[in-house]
Amino acid sequence: REKANLLTYLPHNGVVVLNADDPHVAKMPVPSGRKLIRFGASADCDVYYENATSAWPQMLRFTAVVNGQRQEIRSRLLGTHWAGSILACIAVAHYLGVPLDQIARVIEAVPPYPGRMQVVRLPSGAIVIRDEFKGSQHTITAAFEELRKANAKRKFLVFCDVADSPLSPRTRLKKIGRKAAEIVDYATSSGPRWIIARLITNRRSRNSSASPWYL
């Protein structure tokens, strides 16, 4: 409701850029006379994407479609969930007159935000994917999906508590632990209430000489 109220303050020549993938945002009433630009995964949007892929070591890439024009987008971000955020930038920049090829070059140079699926290589050669910026259910789901798709012979998981879960600490950590057992070799959790949960899964054998993964 608060976001929808912001639209009422737009001048008559204002432009509204809305995320069509968010059902609440998509239903926002746009004041008469304002230009509307919709972005999202659907081809019905003014700006949308096709063929989004991301699986370590490959970072996010996709094809952006803007008013019928196609532009290959390569990024330094890990995770297909970033596609919507990049589309919002593309929609605004294109409206302001920036050519698509120039937009693509800028996006390719943008580094990951610290603590948001940030890839860090340790001196030992191990790869760390930092995603501790916010421990919400939504971000953990996205992080687990990228960990599942990652091309690595061994995967280690270190996770904290979930900030927005209605479940009890023990119940929610058990739930995360069961999910982790499907995709990693070893996982450990430590939360603000000093709850520690450990699990080792032998779901499949792995090469012990591979570099460890941490998330």
PDB file of C-alpha atoms in Angstrom, residues 95-177:
ATOM      1  CA  TYR A  95      14.132   4.829 -21.278  1.00  0.00           C
ATOM      2  CA  LEU A  96      16.788   7.468 -20.578  1.00  0.00           C
ATOM      3  CA  GLY A  97      18.301   6.814 -23.987  1.00  0.00           C
ATOM      4  CA  VAL A  98      21.289   4.596 -23.183  1.00  0.00           C
ATOM      5  CA  PRO A  99      21.970   2.122 -26.039  1.00  0.00           C
ATOM      6  CA  LEU A 100      21.485  -1.541 -25.162  1.00  0.00           C
ATOM      7  CA  ASP A 101      25.049  -2.524 -26.036  1.00  0.00           C
ATOM      8  CA  GLN A 102      26.384   0.149 -23.685  1.00  0.00           C
ATOM      9  CA  ILE A 103      24.017  -1.031 -20.942  1.00  0.00           C
ATOM     10  CA  ALA A 104      25.336  -4.574 -21.407  1.00  0.00           C
ATOM     11  CA  ARG A 105      28.965  -3.454 -21.053  1.00  0.00           C
ATOM     12  CA  VAL A 106      28.229  -1.607 -17.821  1.00  0.00           C
ATOM     13  CA  ILE A 107      26.317  -4.558 -16.341  1.00  0.00           C
ATOM     14  CA  GLU A 108      29.190  -6.913 -17.133  1.00  0.00           C
ATOM     15  CA  ALA A 109      31.547  -4.695 -15.112  1.00  0.00           C
ATOM     16  CA  VAL A 110      29.367  -4.451 -11.986  1.00  0.00           C
ATOM     17  CA  PRO A 111      30.872  -6.443  -9.070  1.00  0.00           C
ATOM     18  CA  PRO A 112      28.678  -8.487  -6.719  1.00  0.00           C
ATOM     19  CA  TYR A 113      27.350  -6.777  -3.607  1.00  0.00           C
ATOM     20  CA  PRO A 114      29.286  -7.838  -0.472  1.00  0.00           C
ATOM     21  CA  GLY A 115      27.542 -10.670   1.328  1.00  0.00           C
ATOM     22  CA  ARG A 116      24.942 -11.238  -1.407  1.00  0.00           C
ATOM     23  CA  MET A 117      25.999 -14.406  -3.253  1.00  0.00           C
ATOM     24  CA  GLN A 118      29.495 -12.927  -3.386  1.00  0.00           C
ATOM     25  CA  VAL A 119      32.143 -15.308  -4.715  1.00  0.00           C
ATOM     26  CA  VAL A 120      35.455 -15.166  -2.831  1.00  0.00           C
ATOM     27  CA  ARG A 121      38.517 -17.281  -3.602  1.00  0.00           C
ATOM     28  CA  LEU A 122      40.660 -18.148  -0.576  1.00  0.00           C
ATOM     29  CA  PRO A 123      44.472 -18.485  -0.708  1.00  0.00           C
ATOM     30  CA  SER A 124      44.009 -22.255  -0.322  1.00  0.00           C
ATOM     31  CA  GLY A 125      42.043 -22.351  -3.568  1.00  0.00           C
ATOM     32  CA  ALA A 126      38.710 -22.990  -1.857  1.00  0.00           C
ATOM     33  CA  ILE A 127      35.724 -21.022  -3.110  1.00  0.00           C
ATOM     34  CA  VAL A 128      33.492 -19.208  -0.617  1.00  0.00           C
ATOM     35  CA  ILE A 129      30.059 -17.948  -1.605  1.00  0.00           C
ATOM     36  CA  ARG A 130      29.118 -15.314   0.950  1.00  0.00           C
ATOM     37  CA  ASP A 131      25.399 -14.771   1.404  1.00  0.00           C
ATOM     38  CA  GLU A 132      25.125 -13.595   5.000  1.00  0.00           C
ATOM     39  CA  PHE A 133      23.741 -10.116   4.276  1.00  0.00           C
ATOM     40  CA  LYS A 134      20.174 -11.123   5.127  1.00  0.00           C
ATOM     41  CA  GLY A 135      18.963 -14.451   6.486  1.00  0.00           C
ATOM     42  CA  SER A 136      15.416 -14.500   5.130  1.00  0.00           C
ATOM     43  CA  GLN A 137      13.541 -17.523   3.798  1.00  0.00           C
ATOM     44  CA  HIS A 138      13.568 -16.064   0.284  1.00  0.00           C
ATOM     45  CA  THR A 139      17.330 -15.547   0.158  1.00  0.00           C
ATOM     46  CA  ILE A 140      18.085 -18.969   1.640  1.00  0.00           C
ATOM     47  CA  THR A 141      15.895 -20.639  -0.989  1.00  0.00           C
ATOM     48  CA  ALA A 142      17.757 -18.850  -3.789  1.00  0.00           C
ATOM     49  CA  ALA A 143      21.151 -19.650  -2.245  1.00  0.00           C
ATOM     50  CA  PHE A 144      20.307 -23.343  -1.864  1.00  0.00           C
ATOM     51  CA  GLU A 145      19.214 -23.509  -5.489  1.00  0.00           C
ATOM     52  CA  GLU A 146      22.550 -22.110  -6.665  1.00  0.00           C
ATOM     53  CA  LEU A 147      24.438 -24.475  -4.373  1.00  0.00           C
ATOM     54  CA  ARG A 148      22.473 -27.380  -5.825  1.00  0.00           C
ATOM     55  CA  LYS A 149      23.355 -26.395  -9.408  1.00  0.00           C
ATOM     56  CA  ALA A 150      27.005 -25.594  -8.688  1.00  0.00           C
ATOM     57  CA  ASN A 151      29.613 -27.714 -10.446  1.00  0.00           C
ATOM     58  CA  ALA A 152      31.787 -28.817  -7.531  1.00  0.00           C
ATOM     59  CA  LYS A 153      32.944 -32.211  -6.309  1.00  0.00           C
ATOM     60  CA  ARG A 154      32.532 -31.315  -2.638  1.00  0.00           C
ATOM     61  CA  LYS A 155      30.097 -28.846  -1.127  1.00  0.00           C
ATOM     62  CA  PHE A 156      30.219 -27.508   2.423  1.00  0.00           C
ATOM     63  CA  LEU A 157      27.453 -25.391   3.952  1.00  0.00           C
ATOM     64  CA  VAL A 158      27.638 -23.012   6.911  1.00  0.00           C
ATOM     65  CA  PHE A 159      24.314 -21.335   7.636  1.00  0.00           C
ATOM     66  CA  CYS A 160      22.796 -19.187  10.344  1.00  0.00           C
ATOM     67  CA  ASP A 161      19.247 -18.742  11.576  1.00  0.00           C
ATOM     68  CA  VAL A 162      16.287 -17.566   9.481  1.00  0.00           C
ATOM     69  CA  ALA A 163      15.057 -14.095  10.338  1.00  0.00           C
ATOM     70  CA  ASP A 164      11.453 -14.232   9.135  1.00  0.00           C
ATOM     71  CA  SER A 165      10.307 -17.787   9.885  1.00  0.00           C
ATOM     72  CA  PRO A 166       7.274 -18.401  12.146  1.00  0.00           C
ATOM     73  CA  LEU A 167       8.696 -21.819  13.110  1.00  0.00           C
ATOM     74  CA  SER A 168      10.573 -22.486  16.335  1.00  0.00           C
ATOM     75  CA  PRO A 169      14.398 -22.313  16.108  1.00  0.00           C
ATOM     76  CA  ARG A 170      14.824 -26.084  16.419  1.00  0.00           C
ATOM     77  CA  THR A 171      12.095 -26.840  13.874  1.00  0.00           C
ATOM     78  CA  ARG A 172      13.317 -24.417  11.234  1.00  0.00           C
ATOM     79  CA  LEU A 173      16.958 -25.518  11.575  1.00  0.00           C
ATOM     80  CA  LYS A 174      15.905 -29.144  11.192  1.00  0.00           C
ATOM     81  CA  LYS A 175      13.982 -28.183   8.066  1.00  0.00           C
ATOM     82  CA  ILE A 176      17.015 -26.412   6.617  1.00  0.00           C
ATOM     83  CA  GLY A 177      19.214 -29.345   7.632  1.00  0.00           C
TER      84      GLY A 177
END
